[in-house]
PDB file of C-alpha atoms in Angstrom:
ATOM      1  CA  MET A 245     -64.389  74.020 -52.297  1.00 72.00           C
ATOM      2  CA  THR A 246     -60.679  73.673 -53.059  1.00 83.00           C
ATOM      3  CA  PRO A 247     -58.586  76.720 -54.057  1.00 75.00           C
ATOM      4  CA  GLU A 248     -58.220  75.263 -57.554  1.00 75.00           C
ATOM      5  CA  THR A 249     -61.991  74.941 -57.889  1.00 83.00           C
ATOM      6  CA  GLN A 250     -62.465  78.491 -56.621  1.00 82.00           C
ATOM      7  CA  GLN A 251     -60.033  79.791 -59.225  1.00 82.00           C
ATOM      8  CA  LEU A 252     -61.847  77.851 -61.946  1.00 86.00           C
ATOM      9  CA  VAL A 253     -65.212  79.287 -60.858  1.00 87.00           C
ATOM     10  CA  ILE A 254     -63.813  82.833 -60.776  1.00 87.00           C
ATOM     11  CA  ALA A 255     -62.315  82.394 -64.247  1.00 89.00           C
ATOM     12  CA  ALA A 256     -65.586  81.000 -65.616  1.00 92.00           C
ATOM     13  CA  VAL A 257     -67.614  83.862 -64.134  1.00 92.00           C
ATOM     14  CA  PHE A 258     -65.269  86.447 -65.640  1.00 93.00           C
ATOM     15  CA  VAL A 259     -65.217  84.838 -69.091  1.00 95.00           C
ATOM     16  CA  ILE A 260     -68.953  84.167 -69.310  1.00 96.00           C
ATOM     17  CA  GLY A 261     -69.735  87.626 -67.961  1.00 96.00           C
ATOM     18  CA  ALA A 262     -67.342  89.172 -70.492  1.00 96.00           C
ATOM     19  CA  TYR A 263     -69.025  87.309 -73.343  1.00 97.00           C
ATOM     20  CA  LEU A 264     -72.465  88.527 -72.271  1.00 97.00           C
ATOM     21  CA  ILE A 265     -71.216  92.113 -71.923  1.00 97.00           C
ATOM     22  CA  GLY A 266     -69.566  91.909 -75.334  1.00 96.00           C
ATOM     23  CA  ALA A 267     -72.763  90.493 -76.784  1.00 96.00           C
ATOM     24  CA  ILE A 268     -74.824  93.601 -75.950  1.00 96.00           C
ATOM     25  CA  PRO A 269     -75.636  94.987 -79.444  1.00 96.00           C
ATOM     26  CA  PHE A 270     -75.255  98.682 -78.696  1.00 96.00           C
ATOM     27  CA  GLY A 271     -75.296  99.669 -82.354  1.00 95.00           C
ATOM     28  CA  PHE A 272     -78.606  97.902 -82.889  1.00 96.00           C
ATOM     29  CA  ILE A 273     -80.057  99.353 -79.674  1.00 96.00           C
ATOM     30  CA  ILE A 274     -78.997 102.901 -80.537  1.00 96.00           C
ATOM     31  CA  GLY A 275     -80.451 102.542 -84.015  1.00 95.00           C
ATOM     32  CA  LYS A 276     -83.744 101.223 -82.659  1.00 95.00           C
ATOM     33  CA  LEU A 277     -83.993 104.110 -80.198  1.00 95.00           C
ATOM     34  CA  ARG A 278     -83.640 106.442 -83.193  1.00 94.00           C
ATOM     35  CA  GLY A 279     -86.232 104.526 -85.215  1.00 93.00           C
ATOM     36  CA  VAL A 280     -83.714 102.776 -87.495  1.00 94.00           C
ATOM     37  CA  ASP A 281     -83.061  99.050 -87.796  1.00 94.00           C
ATOM     38  CA  VAL A 282     -79.402  99.111 -88.816  1.00 94.00           C
ATOM     39  CA  ARG A 283     -79.681  95.500 -89.973  1.00 92.00           C
ATOM     40  CA  THR A 284     -81.780  96.645 -92.914  1.00 93.00           C
ATOM     41  CA  VAL A 285     -79.931  99.767 -94.067  1.00 92.00           C
ATOM     42  CA  GLY A 286     -76.455 100.663 -95.267  1.00 85.00           C
ATOM     43  CA  SER A 287     -74.049  97.757 -94.873  1.00 83.00           C
ATOM     44  CA  LYS A 288     -76.645  96.004 -92.669  1.00 87.00           C
ATOM     45  CA  ASN A 289     -74.000  95.681 -89.962  1.00 88.00           C
ATOM     46  CA  ILE A 290     -74.745  96.525 -86.322  1.00 91.00           C
ATOM     47  CA  GLY A 291     -71.338  98.111 -85.790  1.00 89.00           C
ATOM     48  CA  ALA A 292     -70.520 101.753 -85.145  1.00 90.00           C
ATOM     49  CA  THR A 293     -69.593 102.561 -88.760  1.00 87.00           C
ATOM     50  CA  ASN A 294     -73.021 101.626 -90.080  1.00 92.00           C
ATOM     51  CA  VAL A 295     -74.671 103.507 -87.208  1.00 94.00           C
ATOM     52  CA  TYR A 296     -72.527 106.536 -88.109  1.00 91.00           C
ATOM     53  CA  ARG A 297     -73.692 106.440 -91.726  1.00 88.00           C
ATOM     54  CA  THR A 298     -77.350 105.566 -91.263  1.00 92.00           C
ATOM     55  CA  VAL A 299     -78.380 107.027 -87.906  1.00 94.00           C
ATOM     56  CA  GLY A 300     -76.076 110.014 -87.522  1.00 91.00           C
ATOM     57  CA  HIS A 301     -72.540 111.034 -86.667  1.00 90.00           C
ATOM     58  CA  LYS A 302     -72.987 111.522 -82.939  1.00 94.00           C
ATOM     59  CA  TRP A 303     -74.849 108.233 -82.629  1.00 95.00           C
ATOM     60  CA  GLY A 304     -72.065 106.477 -84.499  1.00 94.00           C
ATOM     61  CA  PHE A 305     -69.495 107.885 -82.091  1.00 94.00           C
ATOM     62  CA  LEU A 306     -71.692 106.799 -79.173  1.00 97.00           C
ATOM     63  CA  ALA A 307     -71.903 103.273 -80.597  1.00 96.00           C
ATOM     64  CA  PHE A 308     -68.111 103.207 -81.027  1.00 95.00           C
ATOM     65  CA  PHE A 309     -67.575 104.380 -77.455  1.00 96.00           C
ATOM     66  CA  CYS A 310     -69.976 101.762 -76.064  1.00 97.00           C
ATOM     67  CA  ASP A 311     -68.364  98.995 -78.122  1.00 97.00           C
ATOM     68  CA  PHE A 312     -64.932 100.190 -76.985  1.00 96.00           C
ATOM     69  CA  LEU A 313     -65.985 100.041 -73.329  1.00 97.00           C
ATOM     70  CA  LYS A 314     -67.304  96.500 -73.838  1.00 95.00           C
ATOM     71  CA  GLY A 315     -63.758  95.389 -74.545  1.00 95.00           C
ATOM     72  CA  PHE A 316     -61.915  97.740 -72.225  1.00 97.00           C
ATOM     73  CA  LEU A 317     -63.771  97.471 -68.917  1.00 97.00           C
ATOM     74  CA  PRO A 318     -63.956  93.662 -68.521  1.00 96.00           C
ATOM     75  CA  ALA A 319     -60.298  93.242 -69.534  1.00 95.00           C
ATOM     76  CA  PHE A 320     -59.233  96.118 -67.272  1.00 95.00           C
ATOM     77  CA  PHE A 321     -61.047  94.751 -64.226  1.00 93.00           C
ATOM     78  CA  ALA A 322     -59.791  91.227 -64.905  1.00 92.00           C
ATOM     79  CA  LEU A 323     -56.256  92.586 -65.107  1.00 90.00           C
ATOM     80  CA  ARG A 324     -56.631  94.501 -61.843  1.00 88.00           C
ATOM     81  CA  PHE A 325     -58.606  92.020 -59.765  1.00 83.00           C
ATOM     82  CA  ALA A 326     -58.319  88.544 -61.270  1.00 77.00           C
ATOM     83  CA  SER A 327     -54.871  88.248 -62.852  1.00 70.00           C
ATOM     84  CA  SER A 328     -53.707  86.467 -59.683  1.00 74.00           C
ATOM     85  CA  VAL A 329     -56.004  83.591 -60.646  1.00 72.00           C
ATOM     86  CA  ASN A 330     -54.153  83.184 -63.938  1.00 79.00           C
ATOM     87  CA  GLU A 331     -51.979  85.697 -65.773  1.00 81.00           C
ATOM     88  CA  ASN A 332     -53.747  84.827 -69.028  1.00 86.00           C
ATOM     89  CA  LEU A 333     -57.253  85.337 -67.631  1.00 91.00           C
ATOM     90  CA  PRO A 334     -57.458  89.048 -68.645  1.00 92.00           C
ATOM     91  CA  ILE A 335     -56.614  88.020 -72.208  1.00 92.00           C
ATOM     92  CA  CYS A 336     -59.312  85.333 -72.172  1.00 93.00           C
ATOM     93  CA  VAL A 337     -61.770  87.884 -70.809  1.00 95.00           C
ATOM     94  CA  GLY A 338     -60.902  90.383 -73.538  1.00 94.00           C
ATOM     95  CA  LEU A 339     -61.263  87.745 -76.239  1.00 93.00           C
ATOM     96  CA  ALA A 340     -64.612  86.696 -74.790  1.00 95.00           C
ATOM     97  CA  CYS A 341     -65.792  90.300 -75.230  1.00 96.00           C
ATOM     98  CA  VAL A 342     -64.723  90.310 -78.881  1.00 93.00           C
ATOM     99  CA  VAL A 343     -66.387  86.956 -79.532  1.00 94.00           C
ATOM    100  CA  GLY A 344     -69.529  88.236 -77.815  1.00 95.00           C
ATOM    101  CA  HIS A 345     -69.590  91.289 -80.073  1.00 94.00           C
ATOM    102  CA  THR A 346     -69.054  89.371 -83.319  1.00 92.00           C
ATOM    103  CA  LEU A 347     -71.211  86.370 -82.398  1.00 93.00           C
ATOM    104  CA  THR A 348     -73.813  87.832 -80.083  1.00 94.00           C
ATOM    105  CA  VAL A 349     -76.324  85.456 -78.562  1.00 94.00           C
ATOM    106  CA  PHE A 350     -78.874  88.292 -78.608  1.00 93.00           C
ATOM    107  CA  MET A 351     -78.766  88.585 -82.420  1.00 91.00           C
ATOM    108  CA  LYS A 352     -78.786  84.918 -83.440  1.00 88.00           C
ATOM    109  CA  PHE A 353     -74.981  84.830 -83.242  1.00 90.00           C
ATOM    110  CA  ARG A 354     -74.503  87.584 -85.803  1.00 88.00           C
ATOM    111  CA  GLY A 355     -72.770  90.794 -84.818  1.00 87.00           C
ATOM    112  CA  GLY A 356     -70.311  93.505 -85.712  1.00 86.00           C
ATOM    113  CA  LYS A 357     -66.741  93.246 -86.967  1.00 84.00           C
ATOM    114  CA  GLY A 358     -65.194  93.601 -83.537  1.00 86.00           C
ATOM    115  CA  VAL A 359     -62.795  96.460 -84.254  1.00 87.00           C
ATOM    116  CA  ALA A 360     -63.896  98.833 -81.474  1.00 92.00           C
ATOM    117  CA  THR A 361     -64.235  96.023 -78.918  1.00 94.00           C
ATOM    118  CA  ALA A 362     -60.837  94.550 -79.797  1.00 91.00           C
ATOM    119  CA  PHE A 363     -59.359  98.037 -79.558  1.00 92.00           C
ATOM    120  CA  GLY A 364     -60.820  98.436 -76.075  1.00 95.00           C
ATOM    121  CA  MET A 365     -59.355  95.123 -75.002  1.00 94.00           C
ATOM    122  CA  MET A 366     -55.915  96.043 -76.356  1.00 94.00           C
ATOM    123  CA  VAL A 367     -55.930  99.474 -74.698  1.00 95.00           C
ATOM    124  CA  ALA A 368     -56.495  97.697 -71.375  1.00 95.00           C
ATOM    125  CA  LEU A 369     -53.826  95.039 -71.914  1.00 93.00           C
ATOM    126  CA  ALA A 370     -51.265  96.654 -74.261  1.00 93.00           C
ATOM    127  CA  THR A 371     -51.929 100.365 -73.875  1.00 94.00           C
ATOM    128  CA  TYR A 372     -49.096 102.030 -75.787  1.00 94.00           C
ATOM    129  CA  PRO A 373     -49.142  99.805 -78.910  1.00 95.00           C
ATOM    130  CA  ALA A 374     -52.936 100.114 -79.034  1.00 95.00           C
ATOM    131  CA  LEU A 375     -52.864 103.916 -78.821  1.00 95.00           C
ATOM    132  CA  LEU A 376     -50.204 104.129 -81.532  1.00 96.00           C
ATOM    133  CA  ALA A 377     -52.299 101.842 -83.736  1.00 95.00           C
ATOM    134  CA  PHE A 378     -55.288 104.101 -83.085  1.00 94.00           C
ATOM    135  CA  ALA A 379     -53.206 107.045 -84.289  1.00 96.00           C
ATOM    136  CA  VAL A 380     -52.623 105.118 -87.534  1.00 96.00           C
ATOM    137  CA  PHE A 381     -56.384 104.595 -87.781  1.00 93.00           C
ATOM    138  CA  VAL A 382     -57.117 108.314 -87.311  1.00 93.00           C
ATOM    139  CA  VAL A 383     -54.507 109.445 -89.849  1.00 96.00           C
ATOM    140  CA  THR A 384     -55.608 106.843 -92.412  1.00 96.00           C
ATOM    141  CA  VAL A 385     -59.285 107.779 -92.125  1.00 92.00           C
ATOM    142  CA  TRP A 386     -58.417 111.480 -92.224  1.00 93.00           C
ATOM    143  CA  LEU A 387     -56.408 111.072 -95.436  1.00 93.00           C
ATOM    144  CA  SER A 388     -58.502 108.443 -97.230  1.00 92.00           C
ATOM    145  CA  HIS A 389     -61.983 108.858 -95.679  1.00 90.00           C
ATOM    146  CA  TYR A 390     -62.236 105.034 -95.544  1.00 91.00           C
ATOM    147  CA  ILE A 391     -63.004 103.649 -92.084  1.00 88.00           C
ATOM    148  CA  SER A 392     -62.515 100.091 -93.317  1.00 89.00           C
ATOM    149  CA  LEU A 393     -59.005 100.856 -94.577  1.00 93.00           C
ATOM    150  CA  GLY A 394     -58.133 102.593 -91.314  1.00 93.00           C
ATOM    151  CA  SER A 395     -59.389  99.635 -89.300  1.00 91.00           C
ATOM    152  CA  MET A 396     -57.357  97.098 -91.249  1.00 93.00           C
ATOM    153  CA  LEU A 397     -54.160  99.155 -91.224  1.00 95.00           C
ATOM    154  CA  ALA A 398     -54.527  99.820 -87.492  1.00 94.00           C
ATOM    155  CA  ALA A 399     -54.995  96.105 -86.767  1.00 93.00           C
ATOM    156  CA  ALA A 400     -51.949  95.209 -88.882  1.00 95.00           C
ATOM    157  CA  THR A 401     -49.891  97.975 -87.226  1.00 96.00           C
ATOM    158  CA  LEU A 402     -50.834  96.712 -83.773  1.00 95.00           C
ATOM    159  CA  ALA A 403     -49.687  93.197 -84.674  1.00 95.00           C
ATOM    160  CA  VAL A 404     -46.265  94.643 -85.496  1.00 96.00           C
ATOM    161  CA  LEU A 405     -45.971  97.168 -82.660  1.00 95.00           C
ATOM    162  CA  VAL A 406     -46.536  94.661 -79.846  1.00 94.00           C
ATOM    163  CA  TRP A 407     -43.143  93.142 -80.680  1.00 95.00           C
ATOM    164  CA  PHE A 408     -41.451  96.388 -79.643  1.00 94.00           C
ATOM    165  CA  PHE A 409     -43.067  96.636 -76.197  1.00 92.00           C
ATOM    166  CA  PRO A 410     -42.744  94.478 -73.056  1.00 87.00           C
ATOM    167  CA  VAL A 411     -45.915  92.409 -73.387  1.00 85.00           C
ATOM    168  CA  LEU A 412     -46.522  88.696 -72.957  1.00 83.00           C
ATOM    169  CA  LEU A 413     -45.797  86.468 -75.937  1.00 89.00           C
ATOM    170  CA  VAL A 414     -49.410  85.334 -75.923  1.00 88.00           C
ATOM    171  CA  MET A 415     -50.471  88.982 -76.371  1.00 89.00           C
ATOM    172  CA  ARG A 416     -48.311  89.176 -79.484  1.00 92.00           C
ATOM    173  CA  VAL A 417     -49.986  86.062 -80.834  1.00 92.00           C
ATOM    174  CA  ILE A 418     -53.416  87.469 -79.972  1.00 90.00           C
ATOM    175  CA  ALA A 419     -52.595  90.759 -81.732  1.00 92.00           C
ATOM    176  CA  ALA A 420     -51.661  88.819 -84.862  1.00 94.00           C
ATOM    177  CA  LEU A 421     -54.862  86.780 -84.695  1.00 91.00           C
ATOM    178  CA  ILE A 422     -56.920  89.943 -84.201  1.00 88.00           C
ATOM    179  CA  ALA A 423     -55.292  91.474 -87.282  1.00 92.00           C
ATOM    180  CA  VAL A 424     -56.120  88.400 -89.362  1.00 93.00           C
ATOM    181  CA  PHE A 425     -59.658  88.324 -87.991  1.00 87.00           C
ATOM    182  CA  VAL A 426     -60.305  92.033 -88.605  1.00 88.00           C
ATOM    183  CA  ILE A 427     -58.997  91.808 -92.174  1.00 91.00           C
ATOM    184  CA  TYR A 428     -61.083  88.686 -92.789  1.00 89.00           C
ATOM    185  CA  LYS A 429     -64.226  90.396 -91.482  1.00 84.00           C
ATOM    186  CA  HIS A 430     -63.521  93.230 -93.942  1.00 88.00           C
ATOM    187  CA  LYS A 431     -63.203  90.973 -96.997  1.00 89.00           C
ATOM    188  CA  SER A 432     -66.244  92.550 -98.678  1.00 88.00           C
ATOM    189  CA  ASN A 433     -64.795  96.000 -97.954  1.00 88.00           C
ATOM    190  CA  ILE A 434     -61.514  94.936 -99.577  1.00 91.00           C
ATOM    191  CA  GLN A 435     -63.391  93.939-102.725  1.00 91.00           C
ATOM    192  CA  ARG A 436     -65.130  97.317-102.832  1.00 90.00           C
ATOM    193  CA  LEU A 437     -61.851  99.138-102.202  1.00 90.00           C
ATOM    194  CA  LEU A 438     -60.260  97.325-105.141  1.00 90.00           C
ATOM    195  CA  LYS A 439     -63.235  98.218-107.325  1.00 88.00           C
ATOM    196  CA  GLY A 440     -63.200 101.837-106.133  1.00 87.00           C
ATOM    197  CA  CYS A 441     -66.761 101.690-104.819  1.00 87.00           C
ATOM    198  CA  GLU A 442     -66.176 101.493-101.057  1.00 84.00           C
ATOM    199  CA  ASN A 443     -68.298 103.879 -98.974  1.00 80.00           C
ATOM    200  CA  LYS A 444     -66.418 106.851 -97.575  1.00 82.00           C
ATOM    201  CA  ILE A 445     -66.974 108.302 -94.137  1.00 76.00           C
ATOM    202  CA  TYR A 446     -68.965 111.247 -95.440  1.00 67.00           C
TER     203      TYR A 446
END
């Protein structure tokens, strides 16, 4: 096997493995363990926010943490141990996690909105901008009680902040695409926000 082929195999293993890790529907699993099918209650989404509202606060935080780790750990390990294969491989791995979460093979290619998983990926690959964006999320939710609004503002803030830190150009493009994707996935939430009928955190 040539070195080029070896690198291709390593990259494929990392990306496919990241997709499968990202595809683990932790929100659905946690709900089921508590006797709740989150696909049939609340917003019918398997993400942490719906788990928080329909299963319980601590279970929602657990779902968020698990979804965060799905994005963080694969990207972190790819950055530490496989970036020599290709400097863009950790980014591909992180994106594979997000795709796995939003289009999970275990749920007929339906999943969550990808906010927590994308956040985990960005913390691994662009730590300081991601943490500052998370601060925007926390403050927004604290003041407005809308998780959806906090998520969208945090994603938009991240897309701006990455231009002020020494990160790869491709990471800046990815941050912009993530912002667009997160806002698009929240289009129904935007409609409810405009109508004044969006669900608050409590």
